[in-house]
């Protein structure tokens, strides 16, 4: 299988809107190394494919009707409660961002939209030596939230206020 054929197979597999596939899964399926898949994804992105890497795997970028940024502050032990409050309110947590004093804006793609996504993210966080981005900024961080209905956004903000983690001036 050539690189072009492999890249077409990756695009086809990700064309299902519910598809989230890890580099390891692609590597096994296409009988190449994980690093080869990472390179193929980079080439596809360079050609304009809207493929994002999430903690769950690769997927095509799916934008909901509306999005907004929120600022929160909490410790690492509150991550699960924060994310659960957001997905239970019906919003998608698209990313996490911090404003680092040296590097500027640092961003991590999340694409968390369900309780299962939250559980998987928290599990991966607990099983790695990596720290949350918010550990760089004393717990202050931003999320891009995506939502269909403004009522869901309001529910999300209220839930974060009740947790005392919504950062408000």
Backbone as a printed PyTorch tensor [residue, N CA C, xyz], in Angstrom:
tensor([[[  0.8490,  -1.1690,   0.0000],
         [  0.0000,   0.0000,   0.0000],
         [  0.9000,   1.2390,   0.0000]],

        [[  0.6190,   2.1570,  -0.9180],
         [  1.4080,   3.3880,  -0.9930],
         [  0.9390,   4.3910,   0.0620]],

        [[  1.7300,   5.4410,   0.2380],
         [  1.3560,   6.4910,   1.1800],
         [  0.0380,   7.1460,   0.8080]],

        [[ -0.1670,   7.3810,  -0.4800],
         [ -1.4220,   8.0030,  -0.9410],
         [ -2.6000,   7.0790,  -0.6410]],

        [[ -2.4460,   5.7990,  -0.9070],
         [ -3.5270,   4.8420,  -0.6160],
         [ -3.8210,   4.7990,   0.8840]],

        [[ -2.7730,   4.8360,   1.6850],
         [ -2.9430,   4.8270,   3.1360],
         [ -3.6910,   6.0780,   3.5960]],

        [[ -3.3080,   7.2120,   3.0470],
         [ -3.9620,   8.4680,   3.4200],
         [ -5.4300,   8.4730,   3.0000]],

        [[ -5.7240,   7.9110,   1.8570],
         [ -7.1270,   7.7990,   1.4260],
         [ -7.9000,   6.8690,   2.3610]],

        [[ -7.2580,   5.8020,   2.8110],
         [ -7.9020,   4.8870,   3.7610],
         [ -8.1680,   5.5890,   5.0910]],

        [[ -7.2380,   6.4250,   5.5230],
         [ -7.4290,   7.1910,   6.7620],
         [ -8.6090,   8.1370,   6.6020]],

        [[ -8.6490,   8.8760,   5.4900],
         [ -9.7620,   9.8020,   5.2430],
         [-11.0910,   9.0600,   5.2110]],

        [[-11.1180,   7.9070,   4.5600],
         [-12.3580,   7.1250,   4.4760],
         [-12.8060,   6.6660,   5.8590]],

        [[-11.8620,   6.2070,   6.6650],
         [-12.2110,   5.7300,   8.0110],
         [-12.7370,   6.8610,   8.8810]],

        [[-12.1890,   8.0600,   8.7070],
         [-12.6130,   9.1970,   9.5220],
         [-13.8480,   9.9030,   8.9680]],

        [[-14.3170,   9.4950,   7.7920],
         [-15.4700,  10.1750,   7.1880],
         [-16.7620,   9.9500,   7.9660]],

        [[-16.8290,   8.8860,   8.7460],
         [-17.9680,   8.6700,   9.6390],
         [-17.8960,   9.7350,  10.7310]],

        [[-18.9550,  10.5500,  10.9120],
         [-18.8820,  11.6420,  11.8950],
         [-18.6410,  11.1750,  13.3290]],

        [[-18.9410,   9.9280,  13.6330],
         [-18.7240,   9.4020,  14.9800],
         [-17.3580,   8.7370,  15.1380]],

        [[-16.5850,   8.6940,  14.0550],
         [-15.3070,   7.9800,  14.0840],
         [-14.2460,   8.7560,  14.8520]],

        [[-13.6340,   8.0870,  15.8000],
         [-12.4550,   8.5840,  16.5140],
         [-11.5030,   7.3940,  16.5720]],

        [[-10.3690,   7.5160,  15.8830],
         [ -9.4800,   6.3680,  15.7170],
         [ -8.0640,   6.7650,  16.1140]],

        [[ -7.4460,   5.9710,  16.9580],
         [ -6.0890,   6.2730,  17.4230],
         [ -5.0590,   5.9000,  16.3580]],

        [[ -3.8800,   6.4920,  16.4840],
         [ -2.7830,   6.1680,  15.5690],
         [ -2.4200,   4.6910,  15.6740]],

        [[ -2.4830,   4.1350,  16.8800],
         [ -2.1860,   2.7100,  17.0510],
         [ -3.1920,   1.8370,  16.3130]],

        [[ -4.4810,   2.2240,  16.3700],
         [ -5.4990,   1.4470,  15.6490],
         [ -5.2500,   1.5070,  14.1480]],

        [[ -4.9740,   2.7180,  13.6270],
         [ -4.6670,   2.8470,  12.2040],
         [ -3.4370,   2.0180,  11.8450]],

        [[ -2.4060,   2.0620,  12.6820],
         [ -1.1680,   1.3350,  12.3980],
         [ -1.4240,  -0.1650,  12.2740]],

        [[ -2.2080,  -0.7170,  13.1960],
         [ -2.5330,  -2.1500,  13.1260],
         [ -3.3460,  -2.4630,  11.8760]],

        [[ -4.3560,  -1.6310,  11.6380],
         [ -5.2550,  -1.8540,  10.5050],
         [ -4.5070,  -1.7620,   9.1700]],

        [[ -3.5770,  -0.8150,   9.0630],
         [ -2.8870,  -0.5790,   7.7970],
         [ -1.4950,  -1.2140,   7.7460]],

        [[ -1.1330,  -1.9230,   8.8240],
         [  0.1170,  -2.6730,   8.9050],
         [  1.3610,  -1.8120,   8.6670]],

        [[  1.3910,  -0.6760,   9.3710],
         [  2.5560,   0.1990,   9.3560],
         [  2.8150,   0.6460,  10.7940]],

        [[  3.8640,   1.4210,  10.9970],
         [  4.1600,   1.9030,  12.3470],
         [  3.2410,   3.0660,  12.7280]],

        [[  3.1350,   3.2800,  14.0180],
         [  2.3600,   4.4070,  14.5270],
         [  2.9430,   5.7120,  13.9800]],

        [[  4.2690,   5.8070,  13.9170],
         [  4.9150,   7.0280,  13.4390],
         [  4.5880,   7.2970,  11.9730]],

        [[  4.4300,   6.2460,  11.1770],
         [  4.0330,   6.4200,   9.7820],
         [  2.6510,   7.0570,   9.7140]],

        [[  1.7480,   6.6060,  10.5750],
         [  0.3910,   7.1710,  10.6170],
         [  0.4440,   8.6390,  11.0240]],

        [[  1.2470,   8.9590,  12.0360],
         [  1.3830,  10.3550,  12.4790],
         [  1.8660,  11.2210,  11.3110]],

        [[  2.8040,  10.7120,  10.5400],
         [  3.2890,  11.4300,   9.3600],
         [  2.2110,  11.5950,   8.3060]],

        [[  1.4330,  10.5270,   8.0650],
         [  0.3320,  10.6100,   7.1010],
         [ -0.6930,  11.6570,   7.5240]],

        [[ -1.0130,  11.6840,   8.8080],
         [ -1.9730,  12.6710,   9.3180],
         [ -1.4190,  14.0820,   9.1100]],

        [[ -0.1290,  14.2730,   9.3700],
         [  0.4920,  15.5880,   9.1730],
         [  0.4040,  16.0200,   7.7080]],

        [[  0.6360,  15.0890,   6.7930],
         [  0.5270,  15.4080,   5.3660],
         [ -0.9090,  15.7530,   4.9830]],

        [[ -1.8680,  15.0060,   5.5190],
         [ -3.2760,  15.2980,   5.2380],
         [ -3.6590,  16.6820,   5.7620]],

        [[ -3.2050,  17.0190,   6.9500],
         [ -3.4810,  18.3540,   7.5080],
         [ -2.8570,  19.4380,   6.6380]],

        [[ -1.6380,  19.1970,   6.1660],
         [ -0.9550,  20.1790,   5.3170],
         [ -1.7150,  20.4080,   4.0150]],

        [[ -2.4740,  19.4140,   3.5820],
         [ -3.2970,  19.5350,   2.3760],
         [ -4.6810,  20.1040,   2.6790]],

        [[ -4.9020,  20.4940,   3.9300],
         [ -6.1610,  21.1520,   4.2670],
         [ -7.2140,  20.2840,   4.9210]],

        [[ -6.9260,  19.0220,   5.1570],
         [ -7.9040,  18.1690,   5.8350],
         [ -8.0480,  18.6370,   7.2820]],

        [[ -9.2690,  18.7700,   7.7350],
         [ -9.5590,  19.2780,   9.0840],
         [ -9.5650,  18.1300,  10.0940]],

        [[ -8.4290,  17.4810,  10.2400],
         [ -8.2810,  16.3600,  11.1720],
         [ -7.6690,  16.8900,  12.4600]],

        [[ -8.2990,  16.5520,  13.5830],
         [ -7.7760,  16.9790,  14.8820],
         [ -7.3930,  15.7520,  15.6960]],

        [[ -6.3970,  15.9500,  16.5420],
         [ -5.9710,  14.9000,  17.4680],
         [ -6.6070,  15.1890,  18.8150]],

        [[ -7.3100,  14.2250,  19.3510],
         [ -7.9350,  14.3510,  20.6620],
         [ -7.3580,  13.2610,  21.5620]],

        [[ -7.6230,  13.3290,  22.8480],
         [ -7.1530,  12.2430,  23.7200],
         [ -7.7130,  10.8780,  23.3220]],

        [[ -8.8490,  10.8690,  22.6260],
         [ -9.4650,   9.6100,  22.2080],
         [ -8.8990,   9.0940,  20.8900]],

        [[ -8.2970,   9.9720,  20.0980],
         [ -7.7800,   9.5930,  18.7910],
         [ -8.0180,  10.6970,  17.7740]],

        [[ -7.8250,  10.3710,  16.5020],
         [ -8.0290,  11.3380,  15.4260],
         [ -9.4880,  11.3530,  15.0080]],

        [[ -9.9410,  12.5310,  14.5810],
         [-11.2850,  12.6750,  14.0300],
         [-11.3100,  13.9240,  13.1710]],

        [[-12.3280,  14.0160,  12.3250],
         [-12.5290,  15.2500,  11.5810],
         [-13.1260,  16.2910,  12.5070]],

        [[-12.7170,  17.5410,  12.3170],
         [-13.2420,  18.6540,  13.1080],
         [-14.7280,  18.8110,  12.7960]],

        [[-15.5420,  18.7610,  13.8400],
         [-16.9820,  18.9560,  13.6890],
         [-17.3510,  20.1750,  14.5160]],

        [[-17.8050,  21.2140,  13.8490],
         [-18.1690,  22.4380,  14.5530],
         [-19.6620,  22.4400,  14.8370]],

        [[-19.9950,  22.7750,  16.0780],
         [-21.3940,  22.9680,  16.4040],
         [-21.7630,  24.3930,  16.0150]],

        [[-23.0310,  24.7150,  16.1680],
         [-23.5380,  25.9900,  15.6900],
         [-22.8860,  27.1890,  16.3790]],

        [[-22.6610,  27.1090,  17.6840],
         [-22.1240,  28.2390,  18.4420],
         [-20.9030,  27.8040,  19.2470]],

        [[-20.0490,  28.7860,  19.5460],
         [-18.9300,  28.5050,  20.4470],
         [-18.6050,  29.7640,  21.2370]],

        [[-18.0320,  29.5610,  22.4030],
         [-17.6130,  30.6690,  23.2570],
         [-16.4700,  30.2060,  24.1420]],

        [[-15.7460,  31.1710,  24.6700],
         [-14.6500,  30.8760,  25.5890],
         [-15.1060,  31.1570,  27.0150]],

        [[-14.6970,  30.2940,  27.9410],
         [-14.9130,  30.5440,  29.3650],
         [-13.5660,  30.4380,  30.0670]],

        [[-13.4750,  31.0750,  31.2140],
         [-12.2620,  31.0040,  32.0270],
         [-12.6420,  30.3680,  33.3540]],

        [[-11.8510,  29.4010,  33.7750],
         [-12.0880,  28.7040,  35.0380],
         [-10.7770,  28.6080,  35.8080]],

        [[-10.9100,  28.3450,  37.1040],
         [ -9.7220,  28.0960,  37.9250],
         [-10.0590,  27.0210,  38.9390]],

        [[ -9.2480,  25.9690,  38.9390],
         [ -9.4240,  24.8850,  39.9060],
         [ -8.1650,  24.0360,  39.9490]],

        [[ -8.1340,  23.1230,  40.8990],
         [ -6.9800,  22.2290,  41.0140],
         [ -7.2240,  20.9600,  40.1870]],

        [[ -6.2070,  20.1310,  40.1090],
         [ -6.2780,  18.9170,  39.2860],
         [ -7.3560,  17.9480,  39.7670]],

        [[ -7.6370,  17.9480,  41.0670],
         [ -8.6470,  17.0330,  41.6080],
         [-10.0640,  17.4140,  41.1760]],

        [[-10.2510,  18.6200,  40.6530],
         [-11.5780,  19.0710,  40.2470],
         [-11.8260,  18.9290,  38.7450]],

        [[-10.8800,  18.3970,  38.0160],
         [-11.0250,  18.2820,  36.5620],
         [-12.2470,  17.4550,  36.1880]],

        [[-12.4050,  16.2980,  36.8050],
         [-13.5360,  15.4400,  36.4450],
         [-14.8650,  16.1320,  36.7380]],

        [[-14.9910,  16.7720,  37.8880],
         [-16.2390,  17.4650,  38.2290],
         [-16.5270,  18.5810,  37.2290]],

        [[-15.4910,  19.3110,  36.8410],
         [-15.6490,  20.3850,  35.8560],
         [-16.1670,  19.8330,  34.5270]],

        [[-15.4840,  18.8210,  34.0130],
         [-15.8610,  18.2690,  32.7090],
         [-17.2360,  17.6120,  32.7450]],

        [[-17.5510,  16.9200,  33.8330],
         [-18.8810,  16.3050,  33.9690],
         [-19.9680,  17.3750,  33.9700]],

        [[-19.7360,  18.4620,  34.6870],
         [-20.7210,  19.5480,  34.7250],
         [-20.9680,  20.0950,  33.3220]],

        [[-19.9140,  20.2180,  32.5430],
         [-20.0510,  20.7710,  31.1960],
         [-20.7840,  19.8240,  30.2510]],

        [[-20.3830,  18.5590,  30.2100],
         [-21.0570,  17.6360,  29.2800],
         [-22.4880,  17.3540,  29.7230]],

        [[-22.7320,  17.3240,  31.0310],
         [-24.1020,  17.1170,  31.5120],
         [-25.0040,  18.2990,  31.1870]],

        [[-24.4080,  19.4660,  30.9520],
         [-25.1800,  20.6410,  30.5380],
         [-25.4210,  20.6480,  29.0290]],

        [[-24.8100,  19.7070,  28.3230],
         [-25.0470,  19.5940,  26.8850],
         [-24.0860,  20.3810,  26.0120]],

        [[-22.9050,  20.7100,  26.5390],
         [-21.9160,  21.4070,  25.7210],
         [-20.7280,  20.4840,  25.4540]],

        [[-20.0090,  20.7930,  24.4050],
         [-18.7810,  20.0790,  24.0670],
         [-17.5960,  20.9190,  24.5100]],

        [[-16.6490,  20.2970,  25.1880],
         [-15.4200,  20.9810,  25.5930],
         [-14.4130,  20.7480,  24.4640]],

        [[-14.2920,  21.7490,  23.5940],
         [-13.4710,  21.5910,  22.3990],
         [-11.9830,  21.5470,  22.7150]],

        [[-11.5520,  22.3870,  23.6770],
         [-10.1210,  22.4430,  23.9570],
         [ -9.8690,  22.9930,  25.3490]],

        [[ -8.6070,  23.0430,  25.7060],
         [ -8.1410,  23.7110,  26.9230],
         [ -6.9950,  24.6150,  26.4930]],

        [[ -6.9620,  25.8270,  27.0590],
         [ -5.9360,  26.7950,  26.7070],
         [ -5.4180,  27.4710,  27.9680]],

        [[ -4.1270,  27.7720,  27.9610],
         [ -3.5390,  28.5670,  29.0400],
         [ -2.6990,  29.6700,  28.4130]],

        [[ -2.6130,  30.7810,  29.1160],
         [ -1.7870,  31.9010,  28.6800],
         [ -0.4860,  31.8440,  29.4670]],

        [[  0.5210,  31.2480,  28.8620],
         [  1.8100,  31.0420,  29.5210],
         [  2.6450,  32.3190,  29.4370]],

        [[  3.3210,  32.7000,  30.5330],
         [  4.0820,  33.9560,  30.5270],
         [  5.2630,  33.9720,  29.5500]],

        [[  5.7790,  32.8250,  29.1820],
         [  6.9130,  32.7690,  28.2560],
         [  6.4710,  32.3810,  26.8450]],

        [[  5.6660,  31.3280,  26.7350],
         [  5.3110,  30.7780,  25.4310],
         [  4.0420,  31.3590,  24.8320]],

        [[  3.3030,  32.1420,  25.5900],
         [  2.0440,  32.6790,  25.0800],
         [  0.9420,  31.6430,  25.2000]],

        [[  0.0340,  31.6430,  24.2510],
         [ -1.1240,  30.7500,  24.2990],
         [ -0.7190,  29.3110,  23.9840]],

        [[ -0.9970,  28.4000,  24.9170],
         [ -0.7900,  26.9610,  24.7140],
         [ -2.1580,  26.3100,  24.6860]],

        [[ -2.3630,  25.4010,  23.7350],
         [ -3.6930,  24.8340,  23.5250],
         [ -3.6130,  23.3280,  23.3580]],

        [[ -4.5720,  22.6320,  23.9630],
         [ -4.7050,  21.1910,  23.7870],
         [ -6.1090,  20.8630,  23.3160]],

        [[ -6.2120,  20.0940,  22.2460],
         [ -7.5240,  19.6730,  21.7370],
         [ -8.1120,  18.6310,  22.6720]],

        [[ -9.3880,  18.7730,  23.0150],
         [-10.0510,  17.8150,  23.8980],
         [-11.2050,  17.0920,  23.2090]],

        [[-12.1310,  17.8350,  22.6140],
         [-13.3100,  17.2530,  21.9600],
         [-14.0780,  16.3300,  22.9020]],

        [[-14.3050,  16.7930,  24.1170],
         [-15.0260,  15.9970,  25.1160],
         [-16.4970,  16.3680,  25.0590]],

        [[-17.3390,  15.3720,  24.7350],
         [-18.7580,  15.6660,  24.5820],
         [-19.6780,  14.6950,  25.3060]],

        [[-19.1180,  13.7290,  25.9990],
         [-19.9610,  12.7460,  26.6880],
         [-19.3180,  12.3310,  28.0060]],

        [[-20.1130,  11.6860,  28.8430],
         [-19.6000,  11.1570,  30.1100],
         [-18.4800,  10.1520,  29.8340]],

        [[-18.6500,   9.3350,  28.8020],
         [-17.6090,   8.3560,  28.4530],
         [-16.3030,   9.0580,  28.0780]],

        [[-16.4020,  10.1730,  27.3430],
         [-15.2000,  10.9370,  26.9940],
         [-14.5060,  11.4700,  28.2470]],

        [[-15.3060,  11.9740,  29.2020],
         [-14.7410,  12.4880,  30.4550],
         [-14.0040,  11.3710,  31.1830]],

        [[-14.6580,  10.2230,  31.3250],
         [-14.0450,   9.0980,  32.0390],
         [-12.7350,   8.6760,  31.3700]],

        [[-12.7510,   8.6120,  30.0440],
         [-11.5470,   8.2060,  29.3200],
         [-10.4270,   9.2350,  29.5080]],

        [[-10.7610,  10.5200,  29.4370],
         [ -9.7590,  11.5680,  29.6220],
         [ -9.1490,  11.4990,  31.0210]],

        [[ -9.9890,  11.3910,  32.0290],
         [ -9.5130,  11.3350,  33.4170],
         [ -8.6510,  10.0900,  33.6300]],

        [[ -9.0550,   8.9760,  33.0340],
         [ -8.2660,   7.7430,  33.1340],
         [ -6.8780,   7.9490,  32.5240]],

        [[ -6.8310,   8.5040,  31.3070],
         [ -5.5390,   8.7300,  30.6490],
         [ -4.6750,   9.6990,  31.4440]],

        [[ -5.2940,  10.7190,  31.9950],
         [ -4.5480,  11.6900,  32.8010],
         [ -3.9300,  11.0190,  34.0230]],

        [[ -4.6710,  10.0980,  34.6300],
         [ -4.1650,   9.4230,  35.8330],
         [ -3.0860,   8.3860,  35.5110]],

        [[ -3.0630,   7.8840,  34.2870],
         [ -2.1230,   6.8220,  33.9250],
         [ -0.8490,   7.3330,  33.2550]],

        [[ -0.7340,   8.6370,  33.0830],
         [  0.4690,   9.1800,  32.4550],
         [  1.2100,  10.0640,  33.4460]],

        [[  2.4180,  10.3990,  33.0940],
         [  3.1970,  11.3010,  33.9490],
         [  2.9580,  12.7560,  33.5750]],

        [[  2.1240,  12.9880,  32.5660],
         [  1.8310,  14.3520,  32.1310],
         [  0.9680,  15.1020,  33.1290]],

        [[  1.1430,  16.3990,  33.1510],
         [  0.3570,  17.2760,  34.0130],
         [ -0.6480,  18.0360,  33.1570]],

        [[ -1.7780,  18.4180,  33.7410],
         [ -2.7250,  19.2500,  32.9880],
         [ -2.0730,  20.5920,  32.6300]],

        [[ -2.4670,  21.1690,  31.5000],
         [ -1.9330,  22.4770,  31.1280],
         [ -2.1580,  23.5080,  32.2260]],

        [[ -3.2710,  23.3960,  32.9250],
         [ -3.6030,  24.3800,  33.9630],
         [ -2.6020,  24.3760,  35.1180]],

        [[ -1.8030,  23.3210,  35.2320],
         [ -0.7890,  23.3010,  36.2960],
         [  0.2950,  24.3540,  36.0420]],

        [[  0.3810,  24.8420,  34.8140],
         [  1.3670,  25.8710,  34.4720],
         [  0.9320,  27.2660,  34.9020]],

        [[ -0.3640,  27.4340,  35.2030],
         [ -0.9140,  28.7740,  35.4500],
         [ -1.7450,  28.8190,  36.7300]],

        [[ -1.3210,  28.0780,  37.7310],
         [ -2.0210,  28.0710,  39.0230],
         [ -3.5030,  27.7180,  38.8750]],

        [[ -3.8000,  26.8360,  37.9510],
         [ -5.1670,  26.3630,  37.7770],
         [ -6.0410,  27.2080,  36.8760]],

        [[ -5.5830,  28.3910,  36.4750],
         [ -6.3780,  29.2550,  35.5930],
         [ -6.2170,  28.7560,  34.1610]],

        [[ -7.3420,  28.5160,  33.5080],
         [ -7.3100,  28.0860,  32.1160],
         [ -8.6190,  28.4350,  31.4290]],

        [[ -8.6270,  28.2700,  30.1180],
         [ -9.7990,  28.5810,  29.3080],
         [-10.2310,  27.3280,  28.5640]],

        [[-11.5170,  27.2970,  28.2670],
         [-12.0580,  26.2530,  27.4040],
         [-12.8730,  26.9120,  26.3080]],

        [[-12.7490,  26.3940,  25.1010],
         [-13.6950,  26.7410,  24.0510],
         [-14.8350,  25.7410,  24.1910]],

        [[-16.0380,  26.2640,  24.4130],
         [-17.2240,  25.4160,  24.5270],
         [-18.0360,  25.5380,  23.2510]],

        [[-18.5130,  24.4140,  22.7430],
         [-19.3780,  24.4000,  21.5670],
         [-20.7500,  23.9200,  21.9940]],

        [[-21.7930,  24.5460,  21.4260],
         [-23.1540,  24.2250,  21.8570],
         [-24.1410,  24.5650,  20.7510]],

        [[-25.2630,  23.8930,  20.7690],
         [-26.3290,  24.1400,  19.8030],
         [-27.3070,  25.1920,  20.3070]],

        [[-27.5510,  25.1970,  21.6150],
         [-28.5980,  26.0280,  22.2050],
         [-27.9980,  26.8640,  23.3290]],

        [[-28.3040,  28.1550,  23.3550],
         [-27.7470,  29.0320,  24.3900],
         [-28.1950,  28.6250,  25.7900]],

        [[-29.3170,  27.9270,  25.9060],
         [-29.7610,  27.4390,  27.2190],
         [-28.7440,  26.4470,  27.7870]],

        [[-28.1360,  25.6580,  26.9230],
         [-27.1120,  24.7040,  27.3770],
         [-25.8900,  25.4410,  27.9120]],

        [[-25.5030,  26.5190,  27.2410],
         [-24.3680,  27.3060,  27.7170],
         [-24.6770,  27.9020,  29.0880]],

        [[-25.8690,  28.4160,  29.2650],
         [-26.2460,  28.9980,  30.5610],
         [-26.2470,  27.9340,  31.6570]],

        [[-26.7550,  26.7370,  31.3360],
         [-26.7130,  25.6310,  32.3070],
         [-25.2740,  25.3030,  32.6890]],

        [[-24.4000,  25.3270,  31.7100],
         [-22.9860,  25.0260,  31.9600],
         [-22.3660,  26.0700,  32.8890]],

        [[-22.6400,  27.3350,  32.6220],
         [-22.0760,  28.4050,  33.4600],
         [-22.5960,  28.3190,  34.8910]],

        [[-23.8800,  28.0420,  35.0380],
         [-24.4630,  27.9090,  36.3810],
         [-23.8090,  26.7460,  37.1260]],

        [[-23.6190,  25.6300,  36.4250],
         [-22.9870,  24.4580,  37.0540],
         [-21.5650,  24.7870,  37.5130]],

        [[-20.8280,  25.5410,  36.7020],
         [-19.4640,  25.9170,  37.0810],
         [-19.4620,  26.9010,  38.2480]],

        [[-20.4480,  27.7900,  38.2790],
         [-20.5750,  28.7110,  39.4210],
         [-20.8450,  27.9310,  40.7010]],

        [[-21.6940,  26.9220,  40.6030],
         [-22.0170,  26.1120,  41.7810],
         [-20.7990,  25.3400,  42.2850]],

        [[-19.8990,  25.0180,  41.3860],
         [-18.6480,  24.3480,  41.7700],
         [-17.5940,  25.3530,  42.2490]],

        [[-17.9130,  26.6360,  42.1240],
         [-17.0080,  27.7230,  42.5190],
         [-15.7080,  27.7020,  41.7280]],

        [[-15.8190,  27.3960,  40.4270],
         [-14.6110,  27.3680,  39.6000],
         [-14.6900,  28.3020,  38.3980]],

        [[-15.8640,  28.8810,  38.1190],
         [-15.9720,  29.8320,  37.0130],
         [-15.2320,  31.1020,  37.4150]],

        [[-14.2900,  31.5100,  36.6010],
         [-13.4490,  32.6730,  36.9040],
         [-14.1580,  33.9080,  36.3770]],

        [[-14.6190,  34.7450,  37.2950],
         [-15.3560,  35.9420,  36.9000],
         [-14.7130,  37.1620,  37.5300]],

        [[-14.7070,  38.2540,  36.7740],
         [-14.0990,  39.5000,  37.2830],
         [-15.0040,  40.1680,  38.3040]]])
